[in-house]
Amino acid sequence: MRINFAANLLGFALMLTTATTSFSQDVLRPAAVVNDDIISLLDVSQRTQLAIVSSKQKNTPQVRQRMVRQVVRILIDERLKLQEAERLNITISDQQVQRALAAVAKQNKMTVQQLTDGLRKQGVLQTTLLDQFRADIAWRAVVNRRLRSSVNISEAEIDEVITKLQSDGPAIQKRIFEIFLGVDTASDEAKIKAQADEALLTIRNGGNFSAIARQISQSNSAGLGGDLGWLQTGQLSNELQSAVESASAGSLLGPIRTKSGYYILLVQDQRSAESEKKVRLKQFFFSLPAAPSFEDTQKAQSRAADARRKFTSCGEMDQLADELGDEGSGDLGTVRTKDLPATTRSAIEQVSVGQTTPAIKVSGGLAVIAVCERQESGGVDRLAIQEKLTNDRLDTLARRYLLDLRRSSNVDIRL
């Protein structure tokens, strides 16, 4: 990758401060060229503004100056990801992107309109957010197609984690969020450490952890705002486990150097692992209007039947849910059976692990639910362990894949 930083970044940051509110021919100039694809100054300005707004930082020339290099590199990586998806004939539909937008709005307890209106008032175009989602979805599709089949987690590996968890004593679970910045080469060490320090300082000064994770984290959890869910510390690598074990709820940790890069961790909460009957569920959801017509119901039932036919396994379901379902499709996590509605509980009790229910009428539409694992009292969630091991390995392979794309690319940064 050929890189050429040419301009004074403070001067550029000053220009960007006005570029978000005034349109001129200048902002269409290339900030970078990635294999003949142009990233404009407007692209950089908009993404920088989005990063500032979402992380709740002050919009000053100094803040923008610190962020410009990082934003440019993120945009370059996104272009490389989109180009690779195009090379593999992977197409991301507008519906998939809109579902991602709806999910983020829901996480922020807003409607899509409220979210986009709020961003627009702060100088961020909706297309800026959608472009980021499109690149993220495209890359997940690339990774799933090219790499997932090469990752096989053995029963022995799962048993090893379980043995470690059981040897750790009473089961304490912690709700953990992560930001990961990979160090690909020794020459990147100082730069990545500085980025990690800056991100940590921003969070300590009131920046939103999940928003920053979405913007800069390089792990699969970035799209979820860094949320790893409830984990026992034994499910983490040794370097992270030693840091998290003694951390109380609300602790912000890092940067922690591991063999692959730097982590910033947030321990949001902790609890004792409950000994109750639980199930791990994923679903296809098909929305219906408040007063559905016969045609509406028939169409939803047809989509549900199609989803059941195409379902192969829980491991492949996340991508399939994106493609076939509506907002609300995806991983429901591990839930207590007693907390489920009676109709849903009855349906899943008749389904074996790895199978789906027929279409069930639920609030707002129809659902097809996959039973991914059952846990008896005191049981261990083997599927959750398998999925974390799989995702950790996929993260490593995906970083190497992206590094290869960078090395073979022709990139000219003109700032």
mmCIF file of N, CA and C in Angstrom, residues 143-144 146-153 219-221 385-401:
data_model
loop_
_atom_site.group_PDB
_atom_site.id
_atom_site.type_symbol
_atom_site.label_atom_id
_atom_site.label_comp_id
_atom_site.label_asym_id
_atom_site.label_seq_id
_atom_site.Cartn_x
_atom_site.Cartn_y
_atom_site.Cartn_z
ATOM 1 N N VAL A 143 -16.228 -12.468 4.843
ATOM 2 C CA VAL A 143 -15.597 -13.340 5.843
ATOM 3 C C VAL A 143 -16.351 -14.659 5.957
ATOM 4 N N ASN A 144 -17.677 -14.592 5.964
ATOM 5 C CA ASN A 144 -18.462 -15.824 6.058
ATOM 6 C C ASN A 144 -18.234 -16.727 4.856
ATOM 7 N N ARG A 146 -15.590 -16.722 2.643
ATOM 8 C CA ARG A 146 -14.212 -17.143 2.393
ATOM 9 C C ARG A 146 -13.555 -17.862 3.572
ATOM 10 N N LEU A 147 -13.984 -17.550 4.794
ATOM 11 C CA LEU A 147 -13.225 -18.012 5.952
ATOM 12 C C LEU A 147 -13.977 -18.943 6.894
ATOM 13 N N ARG A 148 -15.298 -18.764 7.019
ATOM 14 C CA ARG A 148 -16.023 -19.507 8.061
ATOM 15 C C ARG A 148 -15.866 -21.015 7.912
ATOM 16 N N SER A 149 -15.894 -21.509 6.691
ATOM 17 C CA SER A 149 -15.806 -22.962 6.494
ATOM 18 C C SER A 149 -14.460 -23.529 6.935
ATOM 19 N N SER A 150 -13.457 -22.669 7.054
ATOM 20 C CA SER A 150 -12.126 -23.143 7.461
ATOM 21 C C SER A 150 -11.954 -23.163 8.977
ATOM 22 N N VAL A 151 -12.961 -22.673 9.697
ATOM 23 C CA VAL A 151 -12.886 -22.643 11.162
ATOM 24 C C VAL A 151 -13.713 -23.787 11.729
ATOM 25 N N ASN A 152 -13.061 -24.727 12.350
ATOM 26 C CA ASN A 152 -13.731 -25.871 12.961
ATOM 27 C C ASN A 152 -13.287 -25.979 14.417
ATOM 28 N N ILE A 153 -14.224 -25.774 15.308
ATOM 29 C CA ILE A 153 -13.937 -25.863 16.739
ATOM 30 C C ILE A 153 -14.267 -27.279 17.203
ATOM 31 N N SER A 219 -12.881 -5.737 15.859
ATOM 32 C CA SER A 219 -13.395 -7.072 16.164
ATOM 33 C C SER A 219 -14.808 -7.227 15.620
ATOM 34 N N ASN A 220 -15.285 -8.493 15.591
ATOM 35 C CA ASN A 220 -16.635 -8.763 15.105
ATOM 36 C C ASN A 220 -17.698 -8.075 15.945
ATOM 37 N N SER A 221 -17.370 -7.765 17.194
ATOM 38 C CA SER A 221 -18.349 -7.150 18.086
ATOM 39 C C SER A 221 -18.564 -5.665 17.803
ATOM 40 N N ILE A 385 -19.914 -21.049 24.012
ATOM 41 C CA ILE A 385 -18.459 -21.222 24.022
ATOM 42 C C ILE A 385 -17.950 -21.469 22.611
ATOM 43 N N GLN A 386 -18.647 -22.328 21.879
ATOM 44 C CA GLN A 386 -18.240 -22.619 20.497
ATOM 45 C C GLN A 386 -18.281 -21.365 19.637
ATOM 46 N N GLU A 387 -19.330 -20.566 19.793
ATOM 47 C CA GLU A 387 -19.463 -19.360 18.981
ATOM 48 C C GLU A 387 -18.371 -18.342 19.315
ATOM 49 N N LYS A 388 -18.029 -18.219 20.604
ATOM 50 C CA LYS A 388 -16.961 -17.275 20.957
ATOM 51 C C LYS A 388 -15.618 -17.741 20.406
ATOM 52 N N LEU A 389 -15.324 -19.027 20.519
ATOM 53 C CA LEU A 389 -14.078 -19.550 19.953
ATOM 54 C C LEU A 389 -14.043 -19.346 18.440
ATOM 55 N N THR A 390 -15.193 -19.581 17.794
ATOM 56 C CA THR A 390 -15.281 -19.390 16.343
ATOM 57 C C THR A 390 -15.054 -17.935 15.974
ATOM 58 N N ASN A 391 -15.728 -17.029 16.691
ATOM 59 C CA ASN A 391 -15.589 -15.604 16.380
ATOM 60 C C ASN A 391 -14.173 -15.100 16.635
ATOM 61 N N ASP A 392 -13.544 -15.591 17.708
ATOM 62 C CA ASP A 392 -12.160 -15.188 17.980
ATOM 63 C C ASP A 392 -11.243 -15.609 16.837
ATOM 64 N N ARG A 393 -11.432 -16.834 16.352
ATOM 65 C CA ARG A 393 -10.586 -17.327 15.263
ATOM 66 C C ARG A 393 -10.897 -16.593 13.960
ATOM 67 N N LEU A 394 -12.180 -16.326 13.732
ATOM 68 C CA LEU A 394 -12.556 -15.572 12.530
ATOM 69 C C LEU A 394 -11.973 -14.168 12.562
ATOM 70 N N ASP A 395 -11.976 -13.535 13.733
ATOM 71 C CA ASP A 395 -11.379 -12.200 13.868
ATOM 72 C C ASP A 395 -9.926 -12.209 13.415
ATOM 73 N N THR A 396 -9.187 -13.214 13.865
ATOM 74 C CA THR A 396 -7.769 -13.309 13.508
ATOM 75 C C THR A 396 -7.597 -13.500 12.008
ATOM 76 N N LEU A 397 -8.381 -14.414 11.425
ATOM 77 C CA LEU A 397 -8.280 -14.670 9.987
ATOM 78 C C LEU A 397 -8.707 -13.455 9.174
ATOM 79 N N ALA A 398 -9.758 -12.762 9.640
ATOM 80 C CA ALA A 398 -10.247 -11.587 8.914
ATOM 81 C C ALA A 398 -9.216 -10.462 8.928
ATOM 82 N N ARG A 399 -8.507 -10.289 10.042
ATOM 83 C CA ARG A 399 -7.467 -9.253 10.102
ATOM 84 C C ARG A 399 -6.335 -9.570 9.123
ATOM 85 N N ARG A 400 -5.955 -10.847 9.034
ATOM 86 C CA ARG A 400 -4.908 -11.235 8.084
ATOM 87 C C ARG A 400 -5.377 -11.009 6.644
ATOM 88 N N TYR A 401 -6.635 -11.322 6.390
ATOM 89 C CA TYR A 401 -7.226 -11.142 5.064
ATOM 90 C C TYR A 401 -7.160 -9.666 4.669
#
